[in-house]
Structure formats: C-alpha cells, structure tokens
C-alpha cells in the first residue's frame, strides 16, 4: 500500500480501508473479514463504499447518501393567506374548543384550498405549510370523524364563537352549499 498523506491517514481506522485511485484520489470503504478455513486465513469483505476522502472535508459520502439540503417543498401561499384570514376566529375557537381549535382551523383551510374529502386531509396537512402553522392539528380520518360529531353536538360553543366575531348590528352568513351532498351512500 502506498504511503498515505496525514490528512488521509486520520480517516483510516479499524473497519475502514482507504484506497488510492489515480493520483491523489482517495476513497474510503467499510470492511470486515471472515475466516476462510480452506485458505487458513481471514478473507477481506468490502461491505460498502463510504465516500471520497477530501482534504479539509473528510469523508464525503456519495450523492445518494448525502443529506439533502432541502428537506421538503411545501405549498405555502394559500395556507398563509388563510391563516391571516382566520386569525379573528382563532381566539374564539381557542376558548370554546381548546383541545381541537388547531384541527378546526387546519381543516377549514385545507377544505378551502383543496375541496378535499376527509380521507385526504392528513396528506394535504403534511404536504402543505398547514402542519407548521397548526402543528397540534390531528387530521386522521377517524379523528376527524369523531371531532365532527363533537363539534356538531356543541351548538352553544359554535354560537359563542360566531358571536365573538360580531360587532354591534353585524350579521354572519354561512354558506352550506358544500355541506349537502347528492350521495346515495
């Protein structure tokens, strides 16, 4: 084995082999050994490629193993706009529905953005900015079904929430066109 520079040698440890390929190109591999009874000696087994050894950087993993700098691309604009629009509602909901107000807000925003059925709410929540804005929202299909029952039974809480938005002489119009269905299920 040729003499390796000090900056390369510091990465050579038990279970790590450094190979030079070309002039000044060094590559690290994870190795182990297994006793070969026929040969009467251990046989080297190369388990995996660890990466290129680069001066000043150490072992740089191959591209497919590197951590991506962008963790996720999230749809943001619609959710941030709706967060701003829904802010006046948040305090009233927090008071009347302290355990589920974030679920209500997230579900309302996602329904407006995607016209999504309940079964897809969780997926939309996780792939949009919604999960960062309303991080405590629980949007699994079973949870939403139960929450809708609870919210439906709590008429007084809904009424107090709506009234918290009203000034003297104001009215609220509620569009229920999305609520009714022609479904035969």
mmCIF file of C-alpha atoms in Angstrom:
data_model
loop_
_atom_site.group_PDB
_atom_site.id
_atom_site.type_symbol
_atom_site.label_atom_id
_atom_site.label_comp_id
_atom_site.label_asym_id
_atom_site.label_seq_id
_atom_site.Cartn_x
_atom_site.Cartn_y
_atom_site.Cartn_z
ATOM 1 C CA UNK A 1 0.000 0.000 0.000
ATOM 2 C CA UNK A 2 1.455 3.392 -0.926
ATOM 3 C CA UNK A 3 2.232 5.953 1.775
ATOM 4 C CA UNK A 4 -0.860 7.980 2.508
ATOM 5 C CA UNK A 5 -0.800 11.680 3.447
ATOM 6 C CA UNK A 6 -1.573 12.525 7.096
ATOM 7 C CA UNK A 7 -4.918 14.111 6.200
ATOM 8 C CA UNK A 8 -5.967 10.775 4.665
ATOM 9 C CA UNK A 9 -4.455 8.559 7.385
ATOM 10 C CA UNK A 10 -6.553 10.169 10.115
ATOM 11 C CA UNK A 11 -9.633 8.555 8.480
ATOM 12 C CA UNK A 12 -8.086 5.080 8.376
ATOM 13 C CA UNK A 13 -9.490 3.247 11.396
ATOM 14 C CA UNK A 14 -10.411 -0.310 12.246
ATOM 15 C CA UNK A 15 -13.027 -1.405 9.745
ATOM 16 C CA UNK A 16 -12.172 1.373 7.252
ATOM 17 C CA UNK A 17 -9.948 0.849 4.238
ATOM 18 C CA UNK A 18 -8.563 3.717 2.173
ATOM 19 C CA UNK A 19 -7.747 3.097 -1.481
ATOM 20 C CA UNK A 20 -5.883 5.447 -3.788
ATOM 21 C CA UNK A 21 -7.132 5.572 -7.350
ATOM 22 C CA UNK A 22 -5.357 7.747 -9.823
ATOM 23 C CA UNK A 23 -3.057 10.350 -8.446
ATOM 24 C CA UNK A 24 -4.231 11.909 -5.192
ATOM 25 C CA UNK A 25 -7.772 10.491 -5.249
ATOM 26 C CA UNK A 26 -8.607 8.569 -2.070
ATOM 27 C CA UNK A 27 -11.721 6.507 -1.372
ATOM 28 C CA UNK A 28 -12.962 5.017 1.910
ATOM 29 C CA UNK A 29 -14.673 1.635 2.269
ATOM 30 C CA UNK A 30 -16.203 -0.170 5.225
ATOM 31 C CA UNK A 31 -14.558 -3.566 5.515
ATOM 32 C CA UNK A 32 -14.655 -6.644 7.706
ATOM 33 C CA UNK A 33 -13.124 -10.080 7.483
ATOM 34 C CA UNK A 34 -14.276 -13.668 7.676
ATOM 35 C CA UNK A 35 -12.145 -16.725 8.396
ATOM 36 C CA UNK A 36 -11.629 -18.863 5.306
ATOM 37 C CA UNK A 37 -10.924 -22.437 6.507
ATOM 38 C CA UNK A 38 -9.733 -23.562 3.050
ATOM 39 C CA UNK A 39 -7.064 -20.870 2.808
ATOM 40 C CA UNK A 40 -6.312 -20.943 6.518
ATOM 41 C CA UNK A 41 -6.506 -17.153 6.810
ATOM 42 C CA UNK A 42 -9.064 -14.328 7.063
ATOM 43 C CA UNK A 43 -10.707 -13.142 3.841
ATOM 44 C CA UNK A 44 -11.406 -9.385 3.480
ATOM 45 C CA UNK A 45 -15.027 -8.479 2.780
ATOM 46 C CA UNK A 46 -15.834 -4.984 1.483
ATOM 47 C CA UNK A 47 -19.248 -4.095 2.897
ATOM 48 C CA UNK A 48 -19.904 -0.644 1.489
ATOM 49 C CA UNK A 49 -18.458 2.434 -0.120
ATOM 50 C CA UNK A 50 -18.247 5.252 2.445
ATOM 51 C CA UNK A 51 -17.170 8.072 0.159
ATOM 52 C CA UNK A 52 -14.288 10.083 -1.224
ATOM 53 C CA UNK A 53 -11.654 11.372 1.211
ATOM 54 C CA UNK A 54 -11.248 15.089 0.525
ATOM 55 C CA UNK A 55 -8.637 17.305 2.136
ATOM 56 C CA UNK A 56 -10.280 19.684 4.623
ATOM 57 C CA UNK A 57 -13.694 17.973 4.341
ATOM 58 C CA UNK A 58 -13.005 14.397 5.438
ATOM 59 C CA UNK A 59 -15.014 11.519 4.008
ATOM 60 C CA UNK A 60 -17.639 12.970 1.667
ATOM 61 C CA UNK A 61 -20.477 10.428 1.240
ATOM 62 C CA UNK A 62 -21.726 9.580 -2.255
ATOM 63 C CA UNK A 63 -24.527 11.801 -3.537
ATOM 64 C CA UNK A 64 -27.277 9.235 -2.936
ATOM 65 C CA UNK A 65 -26.322 9.047 0.773
ATOM 66 C CA UNK A 66 -25.896 12.757 1.458
ATOM 67 C CA UNK A 67 -28.496 14.571 3.455
ATOM 68 C CA UNK A 68 -30.462 16.799 1.169
ATOM 69 C CA UNK A 69 -30.304 20.485 1.915
ATOM 70 C CA UNK A 70 -33.980 20.940 1.061
ATOM 71 C CA UNK A 71 -35.981 18.771 3.447
ATOM 72 C CA UNK A 72 -39.326 19.402 1.838
ATOM 73 C CA UNK A 73 -41.111 21.588 -0.659
ATOM 74 C CA UNK A 74 -44.333 22.760 0.909
ATOM 75 C CA UNK A 75 -47.246 24.640 -0.566
ATOM 76 C CA UNK A 76 -47.258 27.856 1.427
ATOM 77 C CA UNK A 77 -49.104 30.796 -0.172
ATOM 78 C CA UNK A 78 -52.722 29.695 0.219
ATOM 79 C CA UNK A 79 -52.197 28.479 3.784
ATOM 80 C CA UNK A 80 -50.511 31.712 4.915
ATOM 81 C CA UNK A 81 -53.279 33.773 3.340
ATOM 82 C CA UNK A 82 -55.941 31.693 5.071
ATOM 83 C CA UNK A 83 -54.051 31.809 8.375
ATOM 84 C CA UNK A 84 -54.271 35.602 8.166
ATOM 85 C CA UNK A 85 -57.972 35.483 7.231
ATOM 86 C CA UNK A 86 -58.769 33.004 10.032
ATOM 87 C CA UNK A 87 -56.890 34.894 12.794
ATOM 88 C CA UNK A 88 -60.011 36.660 14.136
ATOM 89 C CA UNK A 89 -61.671 33.264 14.552
ATOM 90 C CA UNK A 90 -58.753 31.709 16.420
ATOM 91 C CA UNK A 91 -59.330 33.300 19.845
ATOM 92 C CA UNK A 92 -62.998 32.327 19.976
ATOM 93 C CA UNK A 93 -62.216 28.779 18.872
ATOM 94 C CA UNK A 94 -59.375 28.506 21.385
ATOM 95 C CA UNK A 95 -61.789 29.447 24.159
ATOM 96 C CA UNK A 96 -64.619 27.087 23.130
ATOM 97 C CA UNK A 97 -62.585 24.198 21.695
ATOM 98 C CA UNK A 98 -59.198 24.325 23.479
ATOM 99 C CA UNK A 99 -58.179 20.779 22.516
ATOM 100 C CA UNK A 100 -59.177 20.929 18.878
ATOM 101 C CA UNK A 101 -59.117 24.546 17.652
ATOM 102 C CA UNK A 102 -55.984 23.909 15.531
ATOM 103 C CA UNK A 103 -57.668 20.918 13.903
ATOM 104 C CA UNK A 104 -60.702 23.081 13.091
ATOM 105 C CA UNK A 105 -58.559 25.845 11.569
ATOM 106 C CA UNK A 106 -56.376 23.468 9.584
ATOM 107 C CA UNK A 107 -59.356 21.505 8.307
ATOM 108 C CA UNK A 108 -61.166 24.700 7.251
ATOM 109 C CA UNK A 109 -58.098 25.995 5.390
ATOM 110 C CA UNK A 110 -57.448 22.677 3.681
ATOM 111 C CA UNK A 111 -61.102 22.297 2.673
ATOM 112 C CA UNK A 112 -60.983 25.750 1.074
ATOM 113 C CA UNK A 113 -57.670 25.091 -0.685
ATOM 114 C CA UNK A 114 -58.255 21.568 -1.956
ATOM 115 C CA UNK A 115 -62.003 20.806 -1.667
ATOM 116 C CA UNK A 116 -60.647 17.618 -0.201
ATOM 117 C CA UNK A 117 -62.602 14.737 1.327
ATOM 118 C CA UNK A 118 -61.789 13.864 4.942
ATOM 119 C CA UNK A 119 -59.697 10.852 3.954
ATOM 120 C CA UNK A 120 -57.174 13.163 2.198
ATOM 121 C CA UNK A 121 -56.958 15.885 4.864
ATOM 122 C CA UNK A 122 -53.968 14.349 6.652
ATOM 123 C CA UNK A 123 -51.986 14.070 3.394
ATOM 124 C CA UNK A 124 -52.721 17.700 2.465
ATOM 125 C CA UNK A 125 -51.854 18.800 6.013
ATOM 126 C CA UNK A 126 -48.471 17.054 5.857
ATOM 127 C CA UNK A 127 -47.559 18.347 2.378
ATOM 128 C CA UNK A 128 -48.504 21.983 2.932
ATOM 129 C CA UNK A 129 -47.500 24.731 5.336
ATOM 130 C CA UNK A 130 -50.551 23.793 7.397
ATOM 131 C CA UNK A 131 -48.577 21.344 9.545
ATOM 132 C CA UNK A 132 -46.206 24.163 10.561
ATOM 133 C CA UNK A 133 -48.924 26.733 11.216
ATOM 134 C CA UNK A 134 -51.244 24.345 13.093
ATOM 135 C CA UNK A 135 -48.758 21.782 14.393
ATOM 136 C CA UNK A 136 -51.143 20.337 17.015
ATOM 137 C CA UNK A 137 -53.880 19.560 14.470
ATOM 138 C CA UNK A 138 -54.909 15.918 14.332
ATOM 139 C CA UNK A 139 -56.270 15.111 10.886
ATOM 140 C CA UNK A 140 -56.527 11.346 10.607
ATOM 141 C CA UNK A 141 -59.816 10.199 9.120
ATOM 142 C CA UNK A 142 -61.007 8.544 12.357
ATOM 143 C CA UNK A 143 -60.078 11.544 14.499
ATOM 144 C CA UNK A 144 -61.865 13.943 12.143
ATOM 145 C CA UNK A 145 -64.998 11.828 12.129
ATOM 146 C CA UNK A 146 -65.094 11.882 15.933
ATOM 147 C CA UNK A 147 -64.283 15.624 16.096
ATOM 148 C CA UNK A 148 -67.064 16.472 13.640
ATOM 149 C CA UNK A 149 -69.520 14.634 15.894
ATOM 150 C CA UNK A 150 -68.252 16.564 18.928
ATOM 151 C CA UNK A 151 -68.395 19.930 17.172
ATOM 152 C CA UNK A 152 -71.859 19.153 15.823
ATOM 153 C CA UNK A 153 -73.152 18.431 19.341
ATOM 154 C CA UNK A 154 -71.601 21.600 20.800
ATOM 155 C CA UNK A 155 -74.089 24.104 19.355
ATOM 156 C CA UNK A 156 -73.527 26.557 22.212
ATOM 157 C CA UNK A 157 -69.761 26.608 21.637
ATOM 158 C CA UNK A 158 -70.206 27.273 17.918
ATOM 159 C CA UNK A 159 -72.728 30.025 18.628
ATOM 160 C CA UNK A 160 -70.420 31.756 21.160
ATOM 161 C CA UNK A 161 -67.532 31.522 18.678
ATOM 162 C CA UNK A 162 -69.588 33.180 15.934
ATOM 163 C CA UNK A 163 -70.826 35.869 18.318
ATOM 164 C CA UNK A 164 -67.234 36.677 19.333
ATOM 165 C CA UNK A 165 -66.682 37.805 15.719
ATOM 166 C CA UNK A 166 -69.672 40.145 15.611
ATOM 167 C CA UNK A 167 -69.798 43.799 16.405
ATOM 168 C CA UNK A 168 -72.992 45.672 17.274
ATOM 169 C CA UNK A 169 -75.554 45.168 14.495
ATOM 170 C CA UNK A 170 -73.366 42.741 12.480
ATOM 171 C CA UNK A 171 -74.618 39.522 10.926
ATOM 172 C CA UNK A 172 -72.926 36.354 9.692
ATOM 173 C CA UNK A 173 -73.911 34.457 6.547
ATOM 174 C CA UNK A 174 -72.856 30.810 6.403
ATOM 175 C CA UNK A 175 -72.569 29.067 3.026
ATOM 176 C CA UNK A 176 -73.682 25.468 3.467
ATOM 177 C CA UNK A 177 -73.547 24.549 -0.227
ATOM 178 C CA UNK A 178 -70.524 22.303 0.396
ATOM 179 C CA UNK A 179 -72.221 20.540 3.301
ATOM 180 C CA UNK A 180 -75.130 18.991 1.458
ATOM 181 C CA UNK A 181 -74.497 16.063 -0.833
ATOM 182 C CA UNK A 182 -76.306 14.103 -3.509
ATOM 183 C CA UNK A 183 -74.513 10.986 -2.258
ATOM 184 C CA UNK A 184 -76.525 7.784 -2.076
ATOM 185 C CA UNK A 185 -74.176 6.147 0.448
#
